[in-house]
Amino acid sequence: MIEVTAIDAVLRTLADPTRRAIFERVVNSDEITVVELTRGSGVTQGAISQHLKSLKQAGLVAERPEGRNVYYRAEPEGLAPLADWMSHYAVFWRERFANLKTLLKEIDP
Amino acid sequence: MIEVTAIDAVLRTLADPTRRAIFERVVNSDEITVVELTRGSGVTQGAISQHLKSLKQAGLVAERPEGRNVYYRAEPEGLAPLADWMSHYAVFWRERFANLKTLLKEIDP
DNA sequence: AAGATACATTAGTAAATGCTAATTGATTAG
DNA sequence: CTAATCAATTAGCATTTACTAATGTATCTT
């Protein structure tokens, strides 16, 4: 049995461009179904479902079945491992300090 | 010819655990050679060189040849695409606001 | 000069990955 | 009830990936 850490799962999941695009569409929607995600994605419905499974396992999305539709939404905590990992490189953020400051002001003025 | 964006290169490069471990060792060193990185890595020297090539192409490390040694160091700007990408998900950071605040205080007290 | 050391590169391979096409299970519509 | 729709799953595939072993190319040592 191979141990897979959270940061590992998140990075591996976001590394694929198609899957990342799906995640971004989910983020930009309040909720979105598989058919909607399939439309204009360039891949088949089956592929979309496979990617959603990966995203779900990585904790990046959650689902809400309703009738024959399944609504997907982004899961905020999913990005936490990535945020934590990046925080170890605080020194790298120094140069982007202004951006961060602006960001924080937007969040909590 | 396939267009590969910066965020794509960074995520793909960091997704592999072995390569990420190498990057972390480079970050935690001021400068480090290939033999040192090979030692205790569990893979051959050739594999290390291959991973370093990927990291270099992603802009995550830089090299300084000196004699027959090549010293590698972390490249701060390399993580910028990832930071920028994450900043689009500002709302996700809300819950981690305290951590961020602490981080910023450390950077600029 | 000859051997040793550091690193990069190459060819070959086993495994993982992302995809399609087809099938299945479930719910809704006519 | 039957047909259609939504989504998940499966098998098969072509491609990519990470690795080793071997070789190549400098540079240093003696």
Short mmCIF file of C-alpha atoms in Angstrom, two decimals, chain A residues 31-88:
data_model
loop_
_atom_site.label_atom_id
_atom_site.label_comp_id
_atom_site.label_asym_id
_atom_site.label_seq_id
_atom_site.Cartn_x
_atom_site.Cartn_y
_atom_site.Cartn_z
CA GLU A 31 -22.72 24.54 -8.96
CA ILE A 32 -22.36 22.78 -12.27
CA THR A 33 -23.45 19.45 -13.76
CA VAL A 34 -21.47 16.93 -15.78
CA VAL A 35 -23.27 17.70 -19.05
CA GLU A 36 -22.49 21.38 -18.66
CA LEU A 37 -18.86 20.58 -17.96
CA THR A 38 -18.75 18.25 -20.95
CA ARG A 39 -20.09 20.95 -23.27
CA GLY A 40 -17.15 22.70 -24.93
CA SER A 41 -14.58 20.70 -22.99
CA GLY A 42 -13.22 18.86 -26.00
CA VAL A 43 -13.43 15.47 -24.31
CA THR A 44 -16.19 12.92 -23.80
CA GLN A 45 -18.57 12.72 -20.86
CA GLY A 46 -16.77 9.66 -19.60
CA ALA A 47 -13.50 11.54 -19.43
CA ILE A 48 -15.16 14.34 -17.50
CA SER A 49 -16.51 11.87 -14.95
CA GLN A 50 -13.04 10.35 -14.59
CA HIS A 51 -11.48 13.74 -13.95
CA LEU A 52 -14.19 14.64 -11.47
CA LYS A 53 -13.44 11.43 -9.61
CA SER A 54 -9.78 12.46 -9.30
CA LEU A 55 -10.73 15.96 -8.19
CA LYS A 56 -13.10 14.53 -5.61
CA GLN A 57 -10.48 12.14 -4.25
CA ALA A 58 -8.05 15.05 -3.93
CA GLY A 59 -10.69 16.93 -1.95
CA LEU A 60 -10.96 19.69 -4.53
CA VAL A 61 -14.63 19.25 -5.40
CA ALA A 62 -17.77 17.88 -3.78
CA GLU A 63 -20.96 16.53 -5.30
CA ARG A 64 -24.65 16.89 -4.69
CA PRO A 65 -26.81 14.35 -6.54
CA GLU A 66 -30.29 15.52 -7.41
CA GLY A 67 -32.45 13.27 -9.50
CA ARG A 68 -30.44 12.12 -12.45
CA ASN A 69 -28.17 15.16 -12.29
CA VAL A 70 -25.09 15.48 -10.12
CA TYR A 71 -24.11 19.00 -9.17
CA TYR A 72 -20.47 19.66 -8.47
CA ARG A 73 -19.02 22.51 -6.44
CA ALA A 74 -15.51 23.53 -5.42
CA GLU A 75 -14.25 22.46 -2.01
CA PRO A 76 -12.34 25.33 -0.34
CA GLU A 77 -10.28 23.15 2.01
CA GLY A 78 -8.92 21.23 -0.94
CA LEU A 79 -6.33 23.86 -1.76
CA ALA A 80 -5.11 24.07 1.83
CA PRO A 81 -2.30 21.52 1.40
CA LEU A 82 -0.97 23.55 -1.50
CA ALA A 83 -1.22 26.78 0.48
CA ASP A 84 0.55 25.15 3.40
CA TRP A 85 3.27 23.76 1.19
CA MET A 86 3.86 27.15 -0.40
CA SER A 87 3.99 28.83 2.98
CA HIS A 88 7.23 26.98 3.62
#
